[in-house]
Tab-separated table of C-alpha atoms and ligand atoms in Angstrom:
chain	number	residue	atom	x	y	z
A	539	UNK	CA	80.821	95.647	121.109
A	540	UNK	CA	80.872	95.734	124.920
A	541	UNK	CA	81.786	99.247	126.003
A	542	UNK	CA	85.145	99.485	127.776
A	543	UNK	CA	85.436	101.750	130.789
A	544	UNK	CA	88.442	103.638	132.116
A	545	UNK	CA	89.641	100.704	134.224
A	546	UNK	CA	89.467	98.183	131.454
A	547	UNK	CA	92.685	98.515	129.540
A	548	UNK	CA	93.234	94.759	129.523
A	549	UNK	CA	89.744	94.248	128.065
A	550	UNK	CA	90.517	96.718	125.339
A	551	UNK	CA	93.901	95.098	124.538
A	552	UNK	CA	92.177	91.706	124.539
A	553	UNK	CA	89.491	93.048	122.210
A	554	UNK	CA	92.144	94.041	119.671
A	555	UNK	CA	93.880	90.710	120.251
A	556	UNK	CA	90.713	88.665	119.597
A	557	UNK	CA	89.908	90.592	116.439
A	558	UNK	CA	93.372	89.787	115.079
A	559	UNK	CA	93.544	86.199	116.360
A	560	UNK	CA	90.999	84.995	113.795
A	561	UNK	CA	93.533	85.815	111.056
A	562	UNK	CA	96.609	84.426	112.848
A	563	UNK	CA	98.168	81.315	111.374
A	564	UNK	CA	98.619	79.429	114.625
A	565	UNK	CA	96.322	76.994	116.441
A	566	UNK	CA	93.613	78.286	118.829
A	567	UNK	CA	95.153	76.602	121.893
A	568	UNK	CA	98.400	78.401	121.207
A	569	UNK	CA	96.496	81.660	120.720
A	570	UNK	CA	95.058	81.219	124.224
A	571	UNK	CA	98.556	80.841	125.678
A	572	UNK	CA	99.814	83.916	123.836
A	573	UNK	CA	96.951	85.925	125.327
A	574	UNK	CA	97.277	84.707	128.927
A	575	UNK	CA	98.872	86.934	131.567
A	576	UNK	CA	101.549	84.641	133.022
A	577	UNK	CA	102.384	86.207	136.406
A	578	UNK	CA	100.979	89.011	138.538
A	579	UNK	CA	102.961	90.081	141.581
A	580	UNK	CA	100.981	92.466	143.770
A	581	UNK	CA	102.556	93.772	146.917
A	582	UNK	CA	102.361	96.547	149.480
A	583	UNK	CA	105.133	98.170	151.422
A	584	UNK	CA	105.440	100.895	154.031
A	585	UNK	CA	107.088	104.255	153.425
A	586	UNK	CA	107.642	106.900	156.059
A	587	UNK	CA	106.116	110.223	155.029
A	588	UNK	CA	107.538	113.680	155.672
A	589	UNK	CA	105.234	114.084	158.687
A	590	UNK	CA	106.681	110.900	160.204
A	591	UNK	CA	103.610	108.772	159.584
A	592	UNK	CA	103.751	105.448	157.796
A	593	UNK	CA	102.026	105.182	154.466
A	594	UNK	CA	101.203	101.867	152.783
A	595	UNK	CA	102.041	101.897	149.074
A	596	UNK	CA	100.423	99.443	146.641
A	597	UNK	CA	102.596	98.196	143.821
A	598	UNK	CA	102.634	95.642	140.995
A	599	UNK	CA	104.901	93.919	138.571
A	600	UNK	CA	103.142	91.934	135.881
A	601	UNK	CA	104.942	89.537	133.540
A	602	UNK	CA	102.635	88.870	130.665
A	603	UNK	CA	104.626	86.416	128.598
A	604	UNK	CA	107.676	84.258	129.239
A	605	UNK	CA	108.090	83.052	125.662
A	606	UNK	CA	111.364	84.963	125.671
A	607	UNK	CA	113.445	86.123	128.599
A	608	UNK	CA	114.029	88.580	130.035
A	609	UNK	CA	110.618	90.166	130.113
A	610	UNK	CA	110.654	93.906	129.603
A	611	UNK	CA	108.563	96.959	130.291
A	612	UNK	CA	108.404	100.241	132.134
A	613	UNK	CA	107.383	101.186	135.652
A	614	UNK	CA	104.539	103.643	136.072
A	615	UNK	CA	104.169	105.982	139.053
A	616	UNK	CA	100.625	107.257	139.258
A	617	UNK	CA	97.959	107.623	141.955
A	618	UNK	CA	95.473	106.003	139.564
A	619	UNK	CA	97.503	102.999	138.477
A	620	UNK	CA	95.692	99.701	139.091
A	621	UNK	CA	96.125	96.001	138.469
A	622	UNK	CA	94.002	95.875	135.329
A	623	UNK	CA	95.970	98.722	133.801
A	624	UNK	CA	99.339	97.122	134.579
A	625	UNK	CA	98.140	93.809	133.111
A	626	UNK	CA	96.935	95.513	129.943
A	627	UNK	CA	100.171	97.451	129.597
A	628	UNK	CA	102.243	94.288	130.205
A	629	UNK	CA	100.318	92.477	127.466
A	630	UNK	CA	100.906	95.408	125.115
A	631	UNK	CA	104.643	95.157	125.851
A	632	UNK	CA	104.696	91.522	124.699
A	633	UNK	CA	103.037	92.415	121.411
A	634	UNK	CA	105.118	95.571	120.989
A	635	UNK	CA	108.406	93.721	121.392
A	636	UNK	CA	107.256	91.091	118.899
A	637	UNK	CA	106.193	93.694	116.313
A	638	UNK	CA	109.680	95.253	116.245
A	639	UNK	CA	111.571	91.964	116.755
A	640	UNK	CA	112.928	92.846	120.161
A	641	UNK	CA	113.568	89.426	121.738
A	642	UNK	CA	111.823	89.974	125.063
A	643	UNK	CA	108.571	88.980	126.733
A	644	UNK	CA	106.319	91.766	127.977
A	645	UNK	CA	106.024	93.148	131.503
A	646	UNK	CA	104.951	96.301	133.319
A	647	UNK	CA	105.248	97.732	136.786
A	648	UNK	CA	103.075	100.136	138.699
A	649	UNK	CA	103.451	102.024	141.962
A	650	UNK	CA	100.364	103.792	143.282
A	651	UNK	CA	101.848	107.146	144.246
A	652	UNK	CA	101.630	110.671	142.904
A	653	UNK	CA	105.244	111.579	142.096
A	654	UNK	CA	104.346	115.287	141.970
A	655	UNK	CA	103.449	115.313	145.664
A	656	UNK	CA	106.559	113.489	146.927
A	657	UNK	CA	109.970	115.030	147.439
A	658	UNK	CA	113.110	113.530	145.930
A	659	UNK	CA	114.095	111.758	149.129
A	660	UNK	CA	110.719	110.041	149.427
A	661	UNK	CA	110.748	109.086	145.764
A	662	UNK	CA	114.164	107.535	146.216
A	663	UNK	CA	112.953	105.588	149.250
A	664	UNK	CA	109.896	104.296	147.367
A	665	UNK	CA	111.975	103.351	144.315
A	666	UNK	CA	114.648	101.521	146.291
A	667	UNK	CA	112.049	99.678	148.378
A	668	UNK	CA	110.072	98.702	145.255
A	669	UNK	CA	113.286	97.356	143.718
A	670	UNK	CA	114.191	95.409	146.860
A	671	UNK	CA	110.724	93.789	146.833
A	672	UNK	CA	111.254	92.743	143.204
A	673	UNK	CA	114.686	91.310	144.074
A	674	UNK	CA	113.184	89.233	146.903
A	675	UNK	CA	110.846	87.469	144.478
A	676	UNK	CA	113.301	87.275	141.579
A	677	UNK	CA	111.139	89.699	139.595
A	678	UNK	CA	114.090	91.747	138.385
A	679	UNK	CA	117.427	90.834	136.811
A	680	UNK	CA	119.285	91.037	133.483
A	681	UNK	CA	118.019	87.630	132.383
A	682	UNK	CA	114.689	87.700	134.202
A	683	UNK	CA	112.847	90.996	134.062
A	684	UNK	CA	114.272	94.362	133.007
A	685	UNK	CA	112.230	97.474	133.878
A	686	UNK	CA	112.470	100.881	132.191
A	687	UNK	CA	110.870	104.319	132.488
A	688	UNK	CA	107.176	104.860	131.896
A	689	UNK	CA	104.633	107.504	132.873
A	690	UNK	CA	105.879	109.255	136.049
A	691	UNK	CA	109.400	107.774	136.042
A	692	UNK	CA	112.630	108.637	134.258
A	693	UNK	CA	116.400	108.304	134.230
A	694	UNK	CA	116.764	109.242	137.893
A	695	UNK	CA	114.481	106.422	139.069
A	696	UNK	CA	116.252	103.963	136.762
A	697	UNK	CA	119.625	104.829	138.264
A	698	UNK	CA	118.238	104.201	141.785
A	699	UNK	CA	116.905	100.852	140.605
A	700	UNK	CA	120.263	99.871	139.070
A	701	UNK	CA	122.123	100.938	142.180
A	702	UNK	CA	119.789	99.042	144.527
A	703	UNK	CA	119.972	95.909	142.389
A	704	UNK	CA	123.786	96.112	142.186
A	705	UNK	CA	124.031	96.574	145.961
A	706	UNK	CA	121.889	93.474	146.541
A	707	UNK	CA	123.882	91.427	144.000
A	708	UNK	CA	127.493	92.152	144.878
A	709	UNK	CA	130.000	91.007	142.292
A	710	UNK	CA	127.380	90.496	139.598
A	711	UNK	CA	129.089	91.371	136.326
A	712	UNK	CA	125.882	92.222	134.511
A	713	UNK	CA	124.023	93.995	137.294
A	714	UNK	CA	123.561	97.202	135.291
A	715	UNK	CA	121.653	95.310	132.608
A	716	UNK	CA	118.834	94.857	135.173
A	717	UNK	CA	117.147	98.072	134.035
A	718	UNK	CA	117.235	100.363	130.979
A	719	UNK	CA	116.635	104.039	130.463
A	720	UNK	CA	119.507	104.867	132.818
A	721	UNK	CA	121.411	108.158	132.535
A	722	UNK	CA	124.301	107.930	130.045
A	723	UNK	CA	126.695	108.552	132.924
A	724	UNK	CA	125.304	105.450	134.681
A	725	UNK	CA	125.644	102.849	131.933
A	726	UNK	CA	122.751	104.199	129.866
A	727	UNK	CA	122.904	104.668	126.109
A	728	UNK	CA	122.868	107.787	123.955
A	729	UNK	CA	119.551	108.219	122.187
A	730	UNK	CA	117.369	106.335	124.704
A	731	UNK	CA	115.828	109.506	126.101
A	732	UNK	CA	114.659	110.615	122.651
A	733	UNK	CA	113.975	107.110	121.344
A	734	UNK	CA	110.185	106.868	121.693
A	735	UNK	CA	109.656	110.288	120.112
A	736	UNK	CA	112.174	109.600	117.383
A	737	UNK	CA	110.521	106.243	116.688
A	738	UNK	CA	107.151	107.996	116.356
A	739	UNK	CA	108.699	110.355	113.846
A	740	UNK	CA	110.152	107.485	111.787
A	741	UNK	CA	106.771	105.740	111.919
A	742	UNK	CA	104.743	108.694	110.667
A	743	UNK	CA	107.375	109.647	108.079
A	744	UNK	CA	107.148	106.130	106.682
A	745	UNK	CA	103.348	106.230	106.715
A	746	UNK	CA	103.388	109.576	104.889
A	747	UNK	CA	105.678	108.227	102.201
A	748	UNK	CA	103.127	105.627	101.000
A	749	UNK	CA	101.553	107.230	97.898
A	750	UNK	CA	98.375	105.088	97.904
A	751	UNK	CA	97.587	105.766	101.538
A	752	UNK	CA	98.237	109.490	101.178
A	753	UNK	CA	96.021	109.632	98.104
A	754	UNK	CA	93.208	107.915	99.991
A	755	UNK	CA	93.566	110.462	102.820
A	756	UNK	CA	93.709	113.390	100.405
A	757	UNK	CA	97.199	114.323	101.607
A	758	UNK	CA	100.415	115.048	99.753
A	759	UNK	CA	103.192	112.473	100.022
A	760	UNK	CA	105.796	113.329	102.687
A	761	UNK	CA	105.778	114.907	106.114
A	762	UNK	CA	106.445	118.440	104.857
A	763	UNK	CA	103.869	121.012	105.984
A	764	UNK	CA	101.621	118.428	107.642
A	765	UNK	CA	99.882	120.063	110.624
A	766	UNK	CA	100.544	118.260	113.889
A	767	UNK	CA	98.791	118.417	117.267
A	768	UNK	CA	100.383	116.718	120.250
A	769	UNK	CA	98.641	115.841	123.496
A	770	UNK	CA	101.182	115.684	126.316
A	771	UNK	CA	104.524	117.470	126.326
A	772	UNK	CA	106.298	114.854	128.446
A	773	UNK	CA	109.305	112.949	127.173
A	774	UNK	CA	107.376	111.155	124.409
A	775	UNK	CA	105.199	114.043	123.202
A	776	UNK	CA	107.982	116.599	123.389
A	777	UNK	CA	110.401	114.570	121.286
A	778	UNK	CA	107.746	113.421	118.812
A	779	UNK	CA	106.751	117.071	118.283
A	780	UNK	CA	110.363	118.137	117.958
A	781	UNK	CA	111.382	115.500	115.405
A	782	UNK	CA	108.201	115.977	113.353
A	783	UNK	CA	108.721	119.747	113.284
A	784	UNK	CA	112.392	119.372	112.370
A	785	UNK	CA	111.281	116.888	109.697
A	786	UNK	CA	109.177	119.576	108.000
A	787	UNK	CA	105.817	119.314	109.783
A	788	UNK	CA	104.122	122.301	111.454
A	789	UNK	CA	103.269	121.962	115.136
A	790	UNK	CA	99.900	123.723	115.324
A	791	UNK	CA	98.608	122.554	118.704
A	792	UNK	CA	99.766	121.379	122.104
A	793	UNK	CA	97.604	120.028	124.932
A	794	UNK	CA	98.760	119.665	128.503
A	795	UNK	CA	97.092	119.097	131.865
A	796	UNK	CA	96.285	122.783	132.358
A	797	UNK	CA	94.783	123.357	128.899
A	798	UNK	CA	95.672	123.590	125.244
A	799	UNK	CA	97.006	126.119	122.747
A	800	UNK	CA	96.580	126.346	119.005
A	801	UNK	CA	98.400	128.352	116.364
A	802	UNK	CA	98.017	127.721	112.607
A	803	UNK	CA	101.311	129.589	112.052
A	804	UNK	CA	103.164	126.958	114.060
A	805	UNK	CA	104.569	126.530	117.554
A	806	UNK	CA	107.995	125.617	118.811
A	807	UNK	CA	107.917	123.061	121.625
A	808	UNK	CA	111.015	124.532	123.327
A	809	UNK	CA	109.550	128.039	123.367
A	810	UNK	CA	106.294	126.690	124.779
A	811	UNK	CA	108.167	124.807	127.493
A	812	UNK	CA	110.185	127.935	128.363
A	813	UNK	CA	106.909	129.883	128.601
A	814	UNK	CA	105.477	127.177	130.849
A	815	UNK	CA	108.532	127.307	133.073
A	816	UNK	CA	108.247	131.071	133.391
A	817	UNK	CA	104.470	131.303	133.892
A	818	UNK	CA	103.484	127.876	135.217
A	819	UNK	CA	101.206	127.140	132.245
A	820	UNK	CA	101.308	126.646	128.476
A	821	UNK	CA	98.228	128.897	128.210
A	822	UNK	CA	98.497	132.497	126.996
A	823	UNK	CA	101.454	131.661	124.784
A	824	UNK	CA	102.123	134.716	122.593
A	825	UNK	CA	100.474	134.384	119.189
A	826	UNK	CA	98.496	131.235	120.093
A	827	UNK	CA	94.824	130.788	120.948
A	828	UNK	CA	93.840	129.144	124.230
A	829	UNK	CA	91.480	126.211	123.856
A	830	UNK	CA	89.042	126.077	126.724
A	831	UNK	CA	88.948	122.352	127.336
A	832	UNK	CA	92.309	120.542	127.278
A	833	UNK	CA	90.842	117.765	125.158
A	834	UNK	CA	89.477	120.276	122.667
A	835	UNK	CA	92.919	120.124	121.081
A	836	UNK	CA	92.220	116.552	120.007
A	837	UNK	CA	89.349	117.860	117.936
A	838	UNK	CA	91.088	120.853	116.364
A	839	UNK	CA	91.996	121.116	112.693
A	840	UNK	CA	95.172	119.162	111.833
A	841	UNK	CA	96.578	116.365	109.687
A	842	UNK	CA	98.368	114.343	112.355
A	843	UNK	CA	97.152	113.938	115.912
A	844	UNK	CA	99.617	112.501	118.429
A	845	UNK	CA	98.022	111.418	121.710
A	846	UNK	CA	101.122	111.077	123.887
A	847	UNK	CA	99.718	111.223	127.401
A	848	UNK	CA	97.612	108.437	128.864
A	849	UNK	CA	95.181	105.723	127.820
A	850	UNK	CA	91.496	106.160	126.914
A	851	UNK	CA	91.786	109.643	125.410
A	852	UNK	CA	90.003	108.958	122.122
A	853	UNK	CA	86.607	107.459	122.872
A	854	UNK	CA	83.193	107.157	121.251
A	855	UNK	CA	82.405	110.503	122.878
A	856	UNK	CA	85.041	112.627	121.113
A	857	UNK	CA	86.029	110.460	118.106
A	858	UNK	CA	83.148	111.814	115.959
A	859	UNK	CA	84.634	115.316	116.295
A	860	UNK	CA	88.245	114.389	115.518
A	861	UNK	CA	89.378	116.059	112.306
A	862	UNK	CA	92.893	114.620	111.935
A	863	UNK	CA	93.650	112.372	108.974
A	864	UNK	CA	96.279	110.387	110.830
A	865	UNK	CA	96.323	109.372	114.507
A	866	UNK	CA	99.822	108.482	115.687
A	867	UNK	CA	99.573	106.726	119.048
A	868	UNK	CA	102.432	107.913	121.245
A	869	UNK	CA	100.814	106.767	124.499
A	870	UNK	CA	99.900	103.180	125.267
A	871	UNK	CA	96.198	102.503	124.730
A	872	UNK	CA	95.088	106.088	123.944
A	873	UNK	CA	92.178	104.897	121.784
A	874	UNK	CA	89.311	102.779	123.107
A	875	UNK	CA	87.863	100.121	120.783
A	876	UNK	CA	84.658	102.174	120.423
A	877	UNK	CA	86.682	105.289	119.625
A	878	UNK	CA	88.757	103.372	117.122
A	879	UNK	CA	85.692	102.022	115.316
A	880	UNK	CA	84.578	105.614	114.702
A	881	UNK	CA	88.036	106.733	113.543
A	882	UNK	CA	88.236	103.839	111.088
A	883	UNK	CA	84.715	104.502	109.841
A	884	UNK	CA	85.795	108.066	109.099
A	885	UNK	CA	88.744	106.713	107.091
A	886	UNK	CA	91.386	107.987	109.537
A	887	UNK	CA	94.725	106.184	109.394
A	888	UNK	CA	95.561	104.946	112.897
A	889	UNK	CA	99.227	104.129	113.477
A	890	UNK	CA	98.843	101.880	116.503
A	891	UNK	CA	100.696	102.171	119.805
A	892	UNK	CA	102.213	98.686	119.752
A	893	UNK	CA	104.116	99.697	116.647
A	894	UNK	CA	104.262	103.499	116.805
A	895	UNK	CA	105.767	103.921	120.271
A	896	UNK	CA	108.041	100.860	120.110
A	897	UNK	CA	111.129	103.037	119.638
A	898	UNK	CA	111.600	103.237	123.399
A	899	UNK	CA	111.845	99.529	123.977
A	900	UNK	CA	113.916	99.100	120.819
A	901	UNK	CA	116.629	101.382	122.164
A	902	UNK	CA	116.216	99.782	125.593
A	903	UNK	CA	117.191	96.549	123.872
A	904	UNK	CA	120.319	98.253	122.513
A	905	UNK	CA	121.124	99.541	126.004
A	906	UNK	CA	120.739	96.043	127.477
A	907	UNK	CA	123.032	94.642	124.762
A	908	UNK	CA	125.587	97.353	125.493
A	909	UNK	CA	125.477	96.569	129.226
A	910	UNK	CA	125.946	92.849	128.629
A	911	UNK	CA	128.762	93.463	126.157
A	912	UNK	CA	130.421	95.955	128.525
A	913	UNK	CA	131.461	98.064	125.568
A	914	UNK	CA	130.122	101.096	123.759
A	915	UNK	CA	128.768	100.544	120.252
A	916	UNK	CA	131.381	101.497	117.652
A	917	UNK	CA	134.391	101.407	119.974
A	918	UNK	CA	136.147	98.472	118.321
A	919	UNK	CA	135.448	99.262	114.693
A	920	UNK	CA	135.449	103.084	114.556
A	921	UNK	CA	139.125	103.800	113.843
A	922	UNK	CA	139.584	100.866	111.527
A	923	UNK	CA	136.454	101.664	109.497
A	924	UNK	CA	137.533	105.287	109.122
A	925	UNK	CA	141.054	104.300	108.080
A	926	UNK	CA	139.752	102.001	105.372
A	927	UNK	CA	137.304	104.700	104.182
A	928	UNK	CA	140.246	107.133	104.010
A	929	UNK	CA	142.258	104.645	101.897
A	930	UNK	CA	139.270	104.168	99.621
A	931	UNK	CA	138.860	107.922	99.143
A	932	UNK	CA	142.571	108.287	98.339
A	933	UNK	CA	142.308	105.513	95.789
A	934	UNK	CA	139.337	107.272	94.155
A	935	UNK	CA	141.282	110.566	94.130
A	936	UNK	CA	144.293	108.957	92.481
A	937	UNK	CA	142.215	107.113	89.922
A	938	UNK	CA	140.064	110.137	89.015
A	939	UNK	CA	142.671	112.857	89.396
A	940	UNK	CA	140.283	114.933	91.561
A	941	UNK	CA	140.557	116.005	95.175
A	942	UNK	CA	137.642	115.861	97.628
A	943	UNK	CA	136.909	118.950	99.665
A	944	UNK	CA	137.101	118.648	103.455
A	945	UNK	CA	133.292	118.751	103.540
A	946	UNK	CA	132.957	115.917	101.016
A	947	UNK	CA	135.580	113.928	102.860
A	948	UNK	CA	133.726	114.384	106.168
A	949	UNK	CA	130.412	113.390	104.543
A	950	UNK	CA	131.955	110.211	103.167
A	951	UNK	CA	133.467	109.101	106.472
A	952	UNK	CA	131.483	106.399	108.294
A	953	UNK	CA	130.041	107.797	111.515
A	954	UNK	CA	130.434	105.212	114.217
A	955	UNK	CA	129.657	107.101	117.373
A	956	UNK	CA	127.146	105.451	119.664
A	957	UNK	CA	124.276	107.834	119.006
A	958	UNK	CA	124.528	107.490	115.222
A	959	UNK	CA	124.579	103.709	115.470
A	960	UNK	CA	121.642	103.665	117.883
A	961	UNK	CA	119.562	106.049	115.777
A	962	UNK	CA	120.204	104.185	112.564
A	963	UNK	CA	119.344	100.884	114.259
A	964	UNK	CA	116.105	102.468	115.438
A	965	UNK	CA	115.345	103.893	111.989
A	966	UNK	CA	115.865	100.516	110.344
A	967	UNK	CA	113.687	98.816	112.963
A	968	UNK	CA	110.779	101.239	112.549
A	969	UNK	CA	110.871	101.235	108.759
A	970	UNK	CA	111.063	97.490	108.343
A	971	UNK	CA	108.364	96.860	110.961
A	972	UNK	CA	106.044	99.282	109.118
A	973	UNK	CA	106.499	97.323	105.911
A	974	UNK	CA	105.823	94.088	107.807
A	975	UNK	CA	102.498	95.606	108.900
A	976	UNK	CA	101.638	96.674	105.357
A	977	UNK	CA	102.504	93.203	104.041
A	978	UNK	CA	100.284	91.499	106.628
A	979	UNK	CA	97.419	93.902	105.940
A	980	UNK	CA	97.689	93.127	102.231
A	981	UNK	CA	97.548	89.387	102.766
A	982	UNK	CA	93.773	89.369	103.419
A	983	UNK	CA	91.276	92.026	102.351
A	984	UNK	CA	89.331	91.428	105.576
A	985	UNK	CA	92.205	92.707	107.728
A	986	UNK	CA	90.777	96.147	108.443
A	987	UNK	CA	93.660	98.211	109.722
A	988	UNK	CA	97.265	98.462	110.859
A	989	UNK	CA	96.445	97.639	114.482
A	990	UNK	CA	94.949	94.320	113.475
A	991	UNK	CA	97.962	93.663	111.233
A	992	UNK	CA	100.329	94.476	114.116
A	993	UNK	CA	98.474	92.131	116.483
A	994	UNK	CA	98.498	89.358	113.858
A	995	UNK	CA	102.255	89.701	113.434
A	996	UNK	CA	102.746	89.686	117.197
A	997	UNK	CA	100.458	86.700	117.841
A	998	UNK	CA	102.174	84.637	115.160
A	999	UNK	CA	105.688	85.505	116.333
A	1000	UNK	CA	104.966	84.866	120.018
A	1001	UNK	CA	103.059	81.670	119.225
A	1002	UNK	CA	105.916	80.311	117.146
A	1003	UNK	CA	108.402	81.230	119.852
A	1004	UNK	CA	106.364	79.184	122.346
A	1005	UNK	CA	106.443	76.237	119.934
A	1006	UNK	CA	110.216	76.592	119.477
A	1007	UNK	CA	110.616	76.515	123.240
A	1008	UNK	CA	108.851	73.145	123.303
A	1009	UNK	CA	108.129	73.581	126.998
A	1010	UNK	CA	104.513	72.463	127.105
A	1011	UNK	CA	104.155	69.772	129.778
B	1570	LIG	N1	107.649	102.222	128.994
B	1570	LIG	C1	108.058	102.156	127.628
B	1570	LIG	C2	106.985	101.492	126.797
B	1570	LIG	O1	105.832	101.477	127.158
B	1570	LIG	C3	109.435	101.570	127.443
B	1570	LIG	C4	109.610	100.155	127.862
B	1570	LIG	C5	111.055	99.684	127.840
B	1570	LIG	O2	111.919	100.390	127.349
B	1570	LIG	O3	111.275	98.570	128.340
B	1570	LIG	O4	107.217	101.044	125.710
């Protein structure tokens, strides 16, 4: 296996793709089209710095696959972002959307800046200018390409993008569907902020409820008491840790940029964040042990390891020392092919990024639907559904001669608020996609792992979509 370096995310995605393609039930020429990166838009624009000087910012938007439109994927702000990385991440988005049946092609954006060193005004200027450049080339729009948050961006940036797009498209009815991950006050959707972390929780809960797999790993069925370590306490890692802990797991370790902490008795992510806010670091958290190297946390004793920071964290260098039984990939591309080979050899269950962290884009899809429909989920049916449930309960009371308590009555009422609908849609998506992966893995004993199964599912779905389009010249 050719060793992949830090700037070779596309090579590593392609490696996983090629391994799966041999099992895919579509023709090789179609496989080549599924793999190809369709469009790369690289551009540079000037931004005035605080000191008055002009700085040239490099930026990208990559559209990997147009088999379905719009294409979809986040925008990354990082000083290290590069074209290869954005291409690899765009390709992953295509496969991710296919795995969870989100009807979009894949895309990704990158802006080569360090958001921590810019003030809010500069960030706004960069974001609005980036958006305007995308508008000029028709690389953004509700039916064309719909960005979202990624590493280094969040709701605030998405609202600037929506506002810039709306200003440049006056009168456009669907302008707000040009980007997802917006604040709820700005046409966003409840549950999007937590969605990736919540999706990770649903994924690992489903994995832990498979008796055969748990037996093979020497673990009890269920998430209860499983020891979790999370790398990265950003939006994804924080929520994954929170939902896993609330679901019965014990959060024993947290790694961040400044270092890592470990406590077999269990940590609370909110308390650790409060400590970080007060002291500037997660280190020296009362009752926890400091780990000297930040990445030492990846190697500490646990059942579930959640890399939720950046790519290339689990490599052939540290994989031999990883003691987790399950690796739940919160980040995109956290495991290199060489690292993965070692994990699989050790019998570790890897729940791959293109499935595990697909909760974010799934709820982005719901947000886009909401924006196009111009109505909140549940608004039309809520009152009617509750009235018919009330009539049904009364009928049961009359027929049985019993009376429900207020608590029972409340429990039996359908909950049709937006967040409940979104979360249940996400839960259904993650559970059924997991079973699709298991079914594909079972179809051939040579399919080695869930990542290969996920890529097979994606390749077949995207390939068939291309055929349905019938657009080949
Ligand atoms: N950036 C996220 C991802 O990598 C979300 C993408 C989206 O919601 O479009 O999946």
